[in-house]
Every structure is written in C-alpha cells, then in structure tokens.
Coordinates of C-alpha atoms in Angstrom, one line a residue:
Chain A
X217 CA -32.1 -39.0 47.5
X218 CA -31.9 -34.9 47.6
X219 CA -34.7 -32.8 47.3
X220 CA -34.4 -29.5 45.6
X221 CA -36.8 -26.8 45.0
X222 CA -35.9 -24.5 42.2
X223 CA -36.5 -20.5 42.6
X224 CA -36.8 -19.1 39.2
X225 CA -38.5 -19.5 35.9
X226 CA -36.4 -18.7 33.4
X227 CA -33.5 -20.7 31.0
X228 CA -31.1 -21.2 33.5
X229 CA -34.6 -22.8 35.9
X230 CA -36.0 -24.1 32.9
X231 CA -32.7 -26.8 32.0
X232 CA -32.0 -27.2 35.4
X233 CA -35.3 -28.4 36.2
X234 CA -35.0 -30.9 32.8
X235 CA -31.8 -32.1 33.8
X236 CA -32.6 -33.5 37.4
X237 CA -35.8 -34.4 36.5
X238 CA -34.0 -37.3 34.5
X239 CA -32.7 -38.1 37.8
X240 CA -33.8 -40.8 40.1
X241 CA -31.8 -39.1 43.0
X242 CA -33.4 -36.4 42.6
X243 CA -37.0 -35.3 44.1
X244 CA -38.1 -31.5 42.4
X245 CA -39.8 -30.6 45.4
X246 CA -41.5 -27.3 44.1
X247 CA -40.7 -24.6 40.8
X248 CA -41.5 -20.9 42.6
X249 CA -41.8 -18.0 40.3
X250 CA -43.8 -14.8 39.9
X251 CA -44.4 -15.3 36.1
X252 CA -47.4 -17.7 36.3
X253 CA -47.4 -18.5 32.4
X254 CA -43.6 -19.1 32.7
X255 CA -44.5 -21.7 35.6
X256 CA -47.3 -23.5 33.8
X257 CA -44.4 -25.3 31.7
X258 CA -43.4 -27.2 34.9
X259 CA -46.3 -28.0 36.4
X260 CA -47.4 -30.9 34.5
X261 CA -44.7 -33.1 36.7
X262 CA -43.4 -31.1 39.9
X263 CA -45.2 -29.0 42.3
X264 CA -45.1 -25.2 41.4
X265 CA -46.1 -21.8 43.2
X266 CA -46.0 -18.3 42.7
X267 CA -46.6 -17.7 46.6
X268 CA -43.1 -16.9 47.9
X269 CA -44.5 -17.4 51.4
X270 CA -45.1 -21.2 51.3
X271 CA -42.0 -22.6 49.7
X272 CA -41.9 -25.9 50.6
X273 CA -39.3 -27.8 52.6
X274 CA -35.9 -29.6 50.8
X275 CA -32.0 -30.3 51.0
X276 CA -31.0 -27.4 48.7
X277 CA -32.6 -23.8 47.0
X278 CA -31.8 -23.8 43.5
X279 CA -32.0 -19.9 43.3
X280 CA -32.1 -19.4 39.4
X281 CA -33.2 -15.9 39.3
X282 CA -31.5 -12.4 37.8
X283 CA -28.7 -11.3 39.4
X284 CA -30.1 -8.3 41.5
X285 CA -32.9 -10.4 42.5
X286 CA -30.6 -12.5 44.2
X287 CA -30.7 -11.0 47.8
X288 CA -34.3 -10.5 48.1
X289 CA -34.9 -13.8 46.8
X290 CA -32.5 -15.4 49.5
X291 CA -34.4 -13.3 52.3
X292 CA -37.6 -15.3 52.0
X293 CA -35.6 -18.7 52.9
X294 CA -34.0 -17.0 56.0
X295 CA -36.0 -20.0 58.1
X296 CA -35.0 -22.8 56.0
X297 CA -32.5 -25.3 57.1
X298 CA -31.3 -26.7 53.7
X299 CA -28.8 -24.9 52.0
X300 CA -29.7 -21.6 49.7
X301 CA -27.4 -21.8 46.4
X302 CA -27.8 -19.1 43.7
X303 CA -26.5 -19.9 39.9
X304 CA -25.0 -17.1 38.7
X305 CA -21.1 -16.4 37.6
X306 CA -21.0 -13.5 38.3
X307 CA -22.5 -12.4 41.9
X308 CA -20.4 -13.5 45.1
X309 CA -21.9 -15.9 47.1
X310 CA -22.3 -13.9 50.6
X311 CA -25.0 -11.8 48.6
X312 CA -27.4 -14.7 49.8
X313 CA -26.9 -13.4 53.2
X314 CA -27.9 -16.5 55.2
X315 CA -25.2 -19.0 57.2
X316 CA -25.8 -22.0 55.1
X317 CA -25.4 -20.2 51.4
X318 CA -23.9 -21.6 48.5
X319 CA -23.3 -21.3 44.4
X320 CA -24.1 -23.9 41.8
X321 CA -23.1 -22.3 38.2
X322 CA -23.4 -24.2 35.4
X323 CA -21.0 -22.5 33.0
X324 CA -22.7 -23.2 29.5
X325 CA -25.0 -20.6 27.6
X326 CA -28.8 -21.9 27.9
X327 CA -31.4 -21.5 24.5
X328 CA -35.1 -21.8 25.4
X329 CA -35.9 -25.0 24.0
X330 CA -32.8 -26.3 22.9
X331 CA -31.7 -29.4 24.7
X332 CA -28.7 -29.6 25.9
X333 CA -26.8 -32.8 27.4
X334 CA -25.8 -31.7 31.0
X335 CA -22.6 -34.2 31.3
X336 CA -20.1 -32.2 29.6
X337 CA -21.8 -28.8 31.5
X338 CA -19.1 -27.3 33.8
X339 CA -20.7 -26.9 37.3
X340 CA -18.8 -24.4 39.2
X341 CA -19.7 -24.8 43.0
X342 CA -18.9 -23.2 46.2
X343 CA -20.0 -23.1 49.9
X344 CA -19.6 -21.5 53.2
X345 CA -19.3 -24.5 55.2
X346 CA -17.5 -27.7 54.5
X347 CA -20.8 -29.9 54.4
X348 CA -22.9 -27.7 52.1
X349 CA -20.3 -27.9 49.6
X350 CA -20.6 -32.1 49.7
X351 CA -23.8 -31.8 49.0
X352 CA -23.6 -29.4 46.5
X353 CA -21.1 -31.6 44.9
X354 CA -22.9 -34.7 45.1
X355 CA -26.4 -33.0 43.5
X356 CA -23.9 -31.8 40.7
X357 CA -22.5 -35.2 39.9
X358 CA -25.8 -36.5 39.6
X359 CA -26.3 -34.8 36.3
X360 CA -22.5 -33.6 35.3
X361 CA -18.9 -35.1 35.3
X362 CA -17.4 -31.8 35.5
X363 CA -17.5 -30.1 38.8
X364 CA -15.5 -27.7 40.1
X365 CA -15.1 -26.1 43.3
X366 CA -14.3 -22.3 42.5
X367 CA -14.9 -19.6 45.3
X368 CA -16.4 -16.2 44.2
X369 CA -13.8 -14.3 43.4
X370 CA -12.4 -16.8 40.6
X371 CA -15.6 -17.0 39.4
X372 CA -16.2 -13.6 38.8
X373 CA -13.2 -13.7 36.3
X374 CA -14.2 -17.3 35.1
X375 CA -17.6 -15.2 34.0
X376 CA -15.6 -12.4 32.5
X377 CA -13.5 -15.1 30.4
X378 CA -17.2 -16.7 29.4
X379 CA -18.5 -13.0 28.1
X380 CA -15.5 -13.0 25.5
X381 CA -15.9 -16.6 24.8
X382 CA -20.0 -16.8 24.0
X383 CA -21.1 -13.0 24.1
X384 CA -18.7 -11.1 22.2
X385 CA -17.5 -14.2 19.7
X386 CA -21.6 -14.3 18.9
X387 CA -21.6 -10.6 18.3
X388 CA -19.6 -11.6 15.7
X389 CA -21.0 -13.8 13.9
X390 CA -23.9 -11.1 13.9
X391 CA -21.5 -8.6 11.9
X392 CA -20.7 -11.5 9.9
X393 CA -24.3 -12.2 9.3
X394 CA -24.9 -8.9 8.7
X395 CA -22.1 -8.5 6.3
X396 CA -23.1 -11.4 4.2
X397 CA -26.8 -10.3 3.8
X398 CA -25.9 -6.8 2.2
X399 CA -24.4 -9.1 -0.1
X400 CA -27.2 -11.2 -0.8
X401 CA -25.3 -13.7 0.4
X402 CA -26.5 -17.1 2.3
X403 CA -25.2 -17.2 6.5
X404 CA -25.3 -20.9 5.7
X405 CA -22.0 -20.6 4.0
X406 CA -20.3 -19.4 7.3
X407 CA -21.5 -21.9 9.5
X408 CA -19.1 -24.9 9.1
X409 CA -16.2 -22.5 9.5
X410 CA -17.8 -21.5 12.8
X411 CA -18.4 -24.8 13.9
X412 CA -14.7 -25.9 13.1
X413 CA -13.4 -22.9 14.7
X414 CA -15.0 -24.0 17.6
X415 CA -13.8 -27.4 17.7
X416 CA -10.4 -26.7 16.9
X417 CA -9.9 -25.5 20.3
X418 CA -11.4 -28.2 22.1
X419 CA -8.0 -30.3 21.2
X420 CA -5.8 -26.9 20.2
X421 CA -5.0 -23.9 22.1
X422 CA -6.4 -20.9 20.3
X423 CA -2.6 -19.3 20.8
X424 CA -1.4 -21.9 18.4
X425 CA -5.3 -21.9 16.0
X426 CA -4.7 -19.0 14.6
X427 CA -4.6 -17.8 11.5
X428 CA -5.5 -15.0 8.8
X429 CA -4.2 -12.1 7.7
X430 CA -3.6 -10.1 10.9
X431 CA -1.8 -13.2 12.2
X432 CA 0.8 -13.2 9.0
X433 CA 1.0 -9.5 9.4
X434 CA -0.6 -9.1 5.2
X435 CA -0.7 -5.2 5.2
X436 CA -2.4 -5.5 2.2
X437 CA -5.4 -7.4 2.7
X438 CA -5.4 -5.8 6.0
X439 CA -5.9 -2.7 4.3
X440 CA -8.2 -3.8 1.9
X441 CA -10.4 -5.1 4.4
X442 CA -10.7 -1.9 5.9
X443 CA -11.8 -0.2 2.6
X444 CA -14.4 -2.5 2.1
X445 CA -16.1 -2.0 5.8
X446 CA -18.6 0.6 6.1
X447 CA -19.8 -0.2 9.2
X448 CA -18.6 2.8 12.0
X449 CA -18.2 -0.5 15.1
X450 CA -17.3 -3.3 12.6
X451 CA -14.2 -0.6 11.0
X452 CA -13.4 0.0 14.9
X453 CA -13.5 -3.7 15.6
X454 CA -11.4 -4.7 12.5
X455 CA -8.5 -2.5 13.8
X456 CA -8.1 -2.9 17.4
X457 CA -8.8 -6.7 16.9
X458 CA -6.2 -6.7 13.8
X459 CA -3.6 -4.8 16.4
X460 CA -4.2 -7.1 19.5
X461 CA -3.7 -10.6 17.2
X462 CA -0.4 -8.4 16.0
X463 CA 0.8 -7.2 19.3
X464 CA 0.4 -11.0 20.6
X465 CA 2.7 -12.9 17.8
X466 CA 4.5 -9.5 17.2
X467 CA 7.5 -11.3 18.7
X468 CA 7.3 -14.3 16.2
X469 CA 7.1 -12.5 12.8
Chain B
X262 CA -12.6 -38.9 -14.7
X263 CA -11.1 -35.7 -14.2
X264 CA -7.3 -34.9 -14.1
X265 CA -5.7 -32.3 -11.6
X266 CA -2.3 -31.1 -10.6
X267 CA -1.9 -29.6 -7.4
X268 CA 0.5 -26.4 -7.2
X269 CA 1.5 -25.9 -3.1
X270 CA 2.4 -27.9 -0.5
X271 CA 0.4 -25.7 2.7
X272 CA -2.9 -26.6 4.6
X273 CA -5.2 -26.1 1.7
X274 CA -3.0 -28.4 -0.8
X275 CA -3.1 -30.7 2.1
X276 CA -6.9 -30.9 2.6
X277 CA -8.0 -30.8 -0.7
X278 CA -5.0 -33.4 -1.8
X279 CA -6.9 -35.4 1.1
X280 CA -10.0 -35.3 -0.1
X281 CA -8.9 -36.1 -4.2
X282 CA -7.6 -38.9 -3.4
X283 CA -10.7 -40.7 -1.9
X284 CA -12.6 -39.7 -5.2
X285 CA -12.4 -42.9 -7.9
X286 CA -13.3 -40.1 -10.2
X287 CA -10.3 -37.6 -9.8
X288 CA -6.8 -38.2 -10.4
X289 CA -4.1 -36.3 -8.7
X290 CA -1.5 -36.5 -11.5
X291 CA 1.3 -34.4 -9.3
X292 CA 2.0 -31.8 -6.6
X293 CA 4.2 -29.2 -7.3
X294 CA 5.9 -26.9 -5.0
X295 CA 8.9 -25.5 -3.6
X296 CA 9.1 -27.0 -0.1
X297 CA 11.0 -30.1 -0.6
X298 CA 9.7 -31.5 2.6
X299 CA 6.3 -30.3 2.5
X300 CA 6.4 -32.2 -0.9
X301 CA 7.1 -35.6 0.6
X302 CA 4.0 -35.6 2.5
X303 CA 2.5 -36.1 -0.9
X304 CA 5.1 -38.4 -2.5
X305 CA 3.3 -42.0 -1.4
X306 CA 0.4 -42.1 -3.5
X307 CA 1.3 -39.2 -6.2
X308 CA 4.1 -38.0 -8.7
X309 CA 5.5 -34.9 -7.1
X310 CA 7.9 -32.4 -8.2
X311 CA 9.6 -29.6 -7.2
X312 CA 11.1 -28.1 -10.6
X313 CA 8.0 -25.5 -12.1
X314 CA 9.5 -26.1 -15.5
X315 CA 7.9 -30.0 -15.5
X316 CA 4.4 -29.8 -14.5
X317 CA 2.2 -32.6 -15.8
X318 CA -0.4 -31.6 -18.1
X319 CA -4.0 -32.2 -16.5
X320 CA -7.7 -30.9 -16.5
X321 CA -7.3 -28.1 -13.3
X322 CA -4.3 -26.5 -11.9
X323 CA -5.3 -26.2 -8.3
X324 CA -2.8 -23.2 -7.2
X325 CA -3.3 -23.4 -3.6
X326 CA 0.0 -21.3 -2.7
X327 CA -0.2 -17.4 -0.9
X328 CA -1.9 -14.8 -2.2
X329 CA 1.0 -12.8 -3.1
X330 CA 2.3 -16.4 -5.4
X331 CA -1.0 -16.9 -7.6
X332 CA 0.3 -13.9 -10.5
X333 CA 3.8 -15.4 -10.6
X334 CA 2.8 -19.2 -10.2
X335 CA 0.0 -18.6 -12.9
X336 CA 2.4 -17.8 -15.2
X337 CA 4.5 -20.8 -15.1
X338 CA 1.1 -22.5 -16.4
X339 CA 0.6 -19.8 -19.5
X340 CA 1.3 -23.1 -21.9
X341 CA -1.0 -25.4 -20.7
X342 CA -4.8 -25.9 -21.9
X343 CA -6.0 -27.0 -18.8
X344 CA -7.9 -24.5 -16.0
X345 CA -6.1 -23.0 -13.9
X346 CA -8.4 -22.1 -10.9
X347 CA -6.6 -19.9 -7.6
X348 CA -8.1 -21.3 -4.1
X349 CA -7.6 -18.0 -2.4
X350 CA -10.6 -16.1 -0.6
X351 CA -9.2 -12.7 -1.4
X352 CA -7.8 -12.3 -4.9
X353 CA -9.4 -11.3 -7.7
X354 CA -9.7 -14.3 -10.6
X355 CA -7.9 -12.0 -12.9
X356 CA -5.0 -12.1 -11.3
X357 CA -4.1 -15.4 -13.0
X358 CA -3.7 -13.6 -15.9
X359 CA -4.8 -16.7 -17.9
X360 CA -7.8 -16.8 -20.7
X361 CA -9.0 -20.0 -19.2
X362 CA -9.2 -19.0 -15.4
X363 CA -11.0 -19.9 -12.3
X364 CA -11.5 -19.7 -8.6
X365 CA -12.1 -22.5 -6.1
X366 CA -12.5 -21.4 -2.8
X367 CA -12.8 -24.1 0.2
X368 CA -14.3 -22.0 2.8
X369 CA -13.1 -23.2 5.7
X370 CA -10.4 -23.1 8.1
X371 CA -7.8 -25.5 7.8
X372 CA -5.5 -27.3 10.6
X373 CA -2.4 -29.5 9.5
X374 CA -3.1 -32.8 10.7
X375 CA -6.7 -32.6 12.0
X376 CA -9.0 -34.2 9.0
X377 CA -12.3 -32.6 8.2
X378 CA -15.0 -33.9 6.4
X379 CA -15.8 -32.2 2.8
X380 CA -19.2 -32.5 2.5
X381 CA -20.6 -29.9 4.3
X382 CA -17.3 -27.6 3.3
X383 CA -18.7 -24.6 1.0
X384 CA -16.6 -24.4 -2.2
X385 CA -17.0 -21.0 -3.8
X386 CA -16.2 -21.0 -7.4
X387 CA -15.8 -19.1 -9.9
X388 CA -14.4 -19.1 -13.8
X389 CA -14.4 -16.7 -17.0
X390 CA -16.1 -19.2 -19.2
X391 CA -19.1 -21.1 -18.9
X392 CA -17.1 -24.1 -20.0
X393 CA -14.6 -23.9 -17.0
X394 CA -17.3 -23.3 -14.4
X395 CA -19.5 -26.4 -15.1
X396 CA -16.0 -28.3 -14.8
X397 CA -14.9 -27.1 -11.7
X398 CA -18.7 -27.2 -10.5
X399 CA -18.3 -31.2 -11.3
X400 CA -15.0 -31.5 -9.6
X401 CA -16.1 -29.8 -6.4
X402 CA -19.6 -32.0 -6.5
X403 CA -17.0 -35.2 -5.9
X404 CA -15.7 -33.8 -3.0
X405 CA -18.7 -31.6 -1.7
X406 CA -22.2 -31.0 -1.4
X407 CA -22.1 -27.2 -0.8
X408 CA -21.0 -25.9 -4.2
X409 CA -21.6 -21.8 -4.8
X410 CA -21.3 -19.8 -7.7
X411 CA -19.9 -16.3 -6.4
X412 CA -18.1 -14.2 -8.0
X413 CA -14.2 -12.0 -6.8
X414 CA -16.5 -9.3 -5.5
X415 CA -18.5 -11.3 -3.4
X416 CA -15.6 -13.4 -2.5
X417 CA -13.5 -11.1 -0.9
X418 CA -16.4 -9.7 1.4
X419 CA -17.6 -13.2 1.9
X420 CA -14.2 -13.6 3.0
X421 CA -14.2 -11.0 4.9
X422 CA -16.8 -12.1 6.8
X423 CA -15.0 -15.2 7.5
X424 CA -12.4 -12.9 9.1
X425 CA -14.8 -12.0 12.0
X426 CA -16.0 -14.7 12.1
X427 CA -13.1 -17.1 12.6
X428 CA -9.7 -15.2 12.7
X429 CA -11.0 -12.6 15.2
X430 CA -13.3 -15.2 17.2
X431 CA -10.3 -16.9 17.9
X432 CA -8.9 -14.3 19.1
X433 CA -11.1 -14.2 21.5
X434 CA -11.1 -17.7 22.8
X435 CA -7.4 -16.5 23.1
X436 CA -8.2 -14.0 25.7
X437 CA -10.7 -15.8 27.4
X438 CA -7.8 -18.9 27.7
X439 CA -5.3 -16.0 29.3
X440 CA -8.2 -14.5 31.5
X441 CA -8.3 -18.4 33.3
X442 CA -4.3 -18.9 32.8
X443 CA -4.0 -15.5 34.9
X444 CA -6.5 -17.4 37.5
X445 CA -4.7 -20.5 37.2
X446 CA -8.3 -21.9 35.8
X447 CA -8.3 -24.6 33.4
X448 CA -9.3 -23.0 29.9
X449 CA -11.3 -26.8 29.9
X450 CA -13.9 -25.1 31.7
X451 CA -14.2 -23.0 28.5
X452 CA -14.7 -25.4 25.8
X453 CA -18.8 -26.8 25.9
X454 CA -19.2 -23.1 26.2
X455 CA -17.5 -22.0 23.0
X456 CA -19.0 -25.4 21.0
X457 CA -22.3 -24.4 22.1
X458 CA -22.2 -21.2 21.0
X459 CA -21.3 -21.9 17.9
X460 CA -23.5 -24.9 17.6
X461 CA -26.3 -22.5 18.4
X462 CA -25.8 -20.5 15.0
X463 CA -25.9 -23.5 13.1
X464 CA -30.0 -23.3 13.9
X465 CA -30.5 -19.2 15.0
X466 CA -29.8 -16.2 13.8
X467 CA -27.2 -15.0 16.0
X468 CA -28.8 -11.9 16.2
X469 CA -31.6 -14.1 18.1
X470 CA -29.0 -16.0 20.2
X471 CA -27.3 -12.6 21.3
X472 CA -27.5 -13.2 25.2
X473 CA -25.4 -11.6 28.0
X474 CA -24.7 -7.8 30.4
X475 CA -24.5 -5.9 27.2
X476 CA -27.5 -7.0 25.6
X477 CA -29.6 -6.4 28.9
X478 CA -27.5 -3.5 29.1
X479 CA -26.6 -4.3 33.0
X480 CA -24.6 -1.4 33.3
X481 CA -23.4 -2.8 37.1
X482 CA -21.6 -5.9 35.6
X483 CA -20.5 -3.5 32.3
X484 CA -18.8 -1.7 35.1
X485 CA -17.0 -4.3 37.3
X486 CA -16.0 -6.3 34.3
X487 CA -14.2 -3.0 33.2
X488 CA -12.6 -2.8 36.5
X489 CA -10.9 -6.6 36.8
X490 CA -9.3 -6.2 33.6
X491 CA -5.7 -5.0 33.6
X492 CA -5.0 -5.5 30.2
X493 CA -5.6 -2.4 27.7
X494 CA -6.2 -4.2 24.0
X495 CA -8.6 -6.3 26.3
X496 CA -10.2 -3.5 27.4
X497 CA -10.5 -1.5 24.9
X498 CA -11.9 -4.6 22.7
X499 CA -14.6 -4.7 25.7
X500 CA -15.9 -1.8 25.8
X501 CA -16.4 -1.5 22.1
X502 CA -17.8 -5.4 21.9
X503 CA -20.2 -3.5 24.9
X504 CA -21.0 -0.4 23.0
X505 CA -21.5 -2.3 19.5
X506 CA -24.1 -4.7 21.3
X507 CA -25.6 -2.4 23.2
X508 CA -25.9 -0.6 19.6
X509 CA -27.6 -3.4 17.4
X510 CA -30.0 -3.8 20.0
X511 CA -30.7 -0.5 21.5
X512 CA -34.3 0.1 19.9
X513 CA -35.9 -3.2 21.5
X514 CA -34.4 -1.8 25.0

C-alpha cells in the first residue's frame, strides 16, 4: 500500500485523483489546494485542505500544480520524508529543490469531466535517487501499463513533440471549424476524417499516412486553395505547411 | 437494385468497391481502369476490364480516378444513359461535361488495406437533376447513414477544410514522430495523445478544447520551445501555430 497526497486542484489533480482512487493500493491521504470550490469536488471521499501548513504525512507528493508554482510549492514539503514528484513535461525535475525529488508525467491531454481510461496513459517518470524512482514506478503501474523512465532533458523535447501533436493539430481543427461555419456548413461532417486520421497512425507512421495535394505536389489545387482562404494566419499556415510536406517527399516526386 | 460500374482502380475505388459489395441491393457490374494490376484486386467477385471502349452499361458511373482524369474519363461515358457521378472533393460537377451528372464525395481519408466502416462516412452529393440526386441519395443510404446534399462551391471549401484538418495534421504528427526519433523516443509515447485529441472534438468545439503555452500565453515555455528546435520549417510553423493561437483567443486573455 502507498499513500499519496495530491498538491493541486486542477485537471491534471482532478484525473489523477480518479484514477488511484480506483485503486486498492492506493490510500489518497489528503487533496491541498488554495481554490476551496475547486477542492469541494474531492472531498466527499479523501481528506482535503487548503492550509499548506498541515499537509499530512505519505510515501509520495503528487505536485499537480502550474508550472511556475512548482518551486514554491515544493518549499512547503522541505521536512517531508516521502518523495516530492511534480507532473509537468516541461519543467526539469531539480526545480523541486529538495534531495528526494521526482517527476510523474502522464503524457495525455486532460478535459474536465471527460473520463479517461488511465492504462493506455504514458507515465513519464524520473528520480534523483535509485529508490524514489521504484516507487515512482510501482505507484504508476498501479494505474498504467506504460511507464517510462525519461530524465528531464528528454522530457522537455518529449513535451515539445506533445505541443505539435495535441495543441497545434487542435488549432486546426479550429480553422477548420471555422472555415466550415462561414459556410453554413455542419463540423460534424469533419469529424470521422479526424478520428481516422488519428488512428491511422496508431498502426502507420504519419511519414508513410500522408496524403493530399501538397503531398502529390497538385500546383493547381494548391493554388486554388490559396485563392479561396481569406483568413491572414490560415493563408500563412496553408503555405509554409504546403512547403514543409513538399520539402519532406521532395526527394520522392 | 441498383446497377454501378466502377471507373479506377486507387483507394477510393477500393473502399467504395468494399463497401458495394456487402449491399444485396447494389450490383457492381465492372471496374474499369488502366492499372492492370490494380484491376485484379477486383477481378474475384466482379467483371473487370481494362479497355474504356467496353464499359458495361449500369445505373452510376462511379469515376473515382484523379482530378486531372474526371474531363477525359467522362467523356468515354458520353453514350451511356446512366449517371455519371465524379468522387472528387475539389472539382467542379461540370467538369463531367455530361447532361446527366453528379458528384459523390466520401469524405474521408482512405488507407489501402486498412477497412473502415461506412456508416458514419459523410457522402456529399451532388447532381444537375432532381432525378439523379434522389438516386445517388438512395445508393449512398446503402452504404451510409451520413448523406449531404452540398453543392461544388461548398465542396471544394468543405474540402478545404479537410485539408487542415487531416493532410496538414498529419503533418504534424510527422514532426512530432521526428522530434522523439531525434531523442531516440518511441513515437508510441505519442499515440493516446493524438487519439484523444481527436476523440475530444468528436464531443467539443475545438475552440473549447484549445489547451496548452500558447493559449495561456506562457511566454517562458513560448521561448525555450523556440530555442530546442533546430529545424527552420519547424520553427517557423511554431511560431505562427503560437501567434495564430494566441490570436483567436487574445480577447478572453
């Protein structure tokens, strides 16, 4: 059995907290948080505080919090003995500041009240000393079968990768949200090609996925689809992304 | 029972010759195309034929070849009474040339080999007479519950649309796969990731599900992320994915 308490209130806390709450080897020791209505949504079966001076006593510190908060965070455990793990991909792990620090990231994008099955979840951990990162390990495989020990600097480009995959690919399914409501058009009709694009490279590399005009070189559609744009960004966007898919098959046309 | 003859031999005469040929109520009567080996694919459960001069009479003419094909290939069909319908998302029905013309566009992205099911696939169509459009209506209904009426304008921006947001998304699961191969990190780590994400717009607005350092506008990460990559289409397609987000979402900042 581990015991945890889990610093933070937001997504990252919030599916945390669901997914080792579903575990008997786990014992949720305390939620602490500043935003008291935020907290009220665990309290109903763990412990909870917004007093940052009684944190209670367990195995690990779950600190789920924003990234600058981090080291401040970590400064109110400096006289706990159980290790002090922040989740976040991209700060490095000596940020904590204390001897027995680690990093538990689970690299997956978290929806407020979406539920989301943990298994599949990559958890990314790392640790300063050889026992801490055991541990870390075995409170990971209690909820995932996908851990991975990956020290900070890899992480930091892991997170980078992550911010083309999920940020920027949802940024554009905004423009093409946006581009199908100026034409009255329903987003519904978009979403099983986004869900198969998806799933194609879960078997597929994306090198070898893909298609469309840019990819067979079509100067005229190309060009056509650049008359049609209005849009300043999505014009800008349709070029340098049309020249980068060119410049990587270029030799292979 | 409706009769149809397939002209091509690519992905999209693949999928929808897939999906015909579960239907009791559609017969393929041949598949026509160039590509002598693409054409044997077809050849154990349908007549096929490779000589444009001997093309089986039938309801629809499916001409599911390239864009730049449909004028010429429409041609060949001038004698026949049936419809002939292009499956293209970017060219205009009239460039069939034909009196009794149509569109039918399976909006989707297609994969040799990897079977998909039909149901939810959108099928746009289109046609010049009412007569043509409630029969290609009916023939889509067999294979698919998703059937639109939208017409070449629409098309090609709906298709352009599709562009961003498959073509150019994969492009970015491509950079995020070289970002880990550079770090010798499994692009596995990747993959829940980029299903989620996608799974997420099936439900939100991606403009809701918009998460990430540009949309908080964390101008520290902005900054180091910047700095780690080497790469200039890469970095230039980051700092205009940053600037765009930061953009859409400036006022609520």
């Amino acid at each position: 059995m581990l015991s945890i308490v889990i610093v933070g209130t937001g997504n990252v806390a919030n599916h945390l907290f669901n997914a080792f709450t579903k575990s008997r080897e786990v014992k949720v020791a305390q939620v602490v948080g500043r935003n008291q209505d935020a907290l009220k949504s665990f309290g109903s079966t763990s412990a909870i505080s917004s007093d940052f001076t009684q944190i209670a006593d367990a195995d690990i510190y779950l600190v789920a919090v924003s990234d600058s908060a981090i080291a401040p965070v970590s400064k109110l455990l400096a006289k706990k003995s159980g290790i002090v793990a922040h989740t976040s991909g991209t700060v490095e792990m000596d940020v904590i500041g204390l001897e027995n620090c680690g990093v538990f990231y689970p690299l997956q994008t978290f929806t407020k009240g979406k539920m989301l099955d943990f298994t599949a979840i990559p958890i990314c951990i790392e640790a300063k000393h050889e026992s801490a990162l055991s541990v870390l390990r075995r409170l990971g495989n209690l909820i995932s079968d996908n851990i991975h020990e990956i020290d900070s600097n890899k992480r930091k480009r892991l997170h980078l990768a992550a911010v083309f995959a999920n940020n920027f690919t949802n940024h554009l399914y905004s423009i093409s949200e946006k581009i199908c409501e100026q034409e009255d058009l329903p987003f519904e009709l978009l979403q099983p090609l986004i869900l198969e694009t998806a799933e194609k490279v879960q078997s597929i590399s994306p090198r070898d996925a893909q298609t469309g005009p840019a990819r067979r070189n079509n100067k005229k559609t190309l060009e056509r689809h650049l008359n049609l744009l209005k849009d300043e960004k999505q014009t800008e966007l349709y070029a340098l992304f049309s020249e980068a898919i060119k410049k990587m098959y270029e030799e292979e046309l």
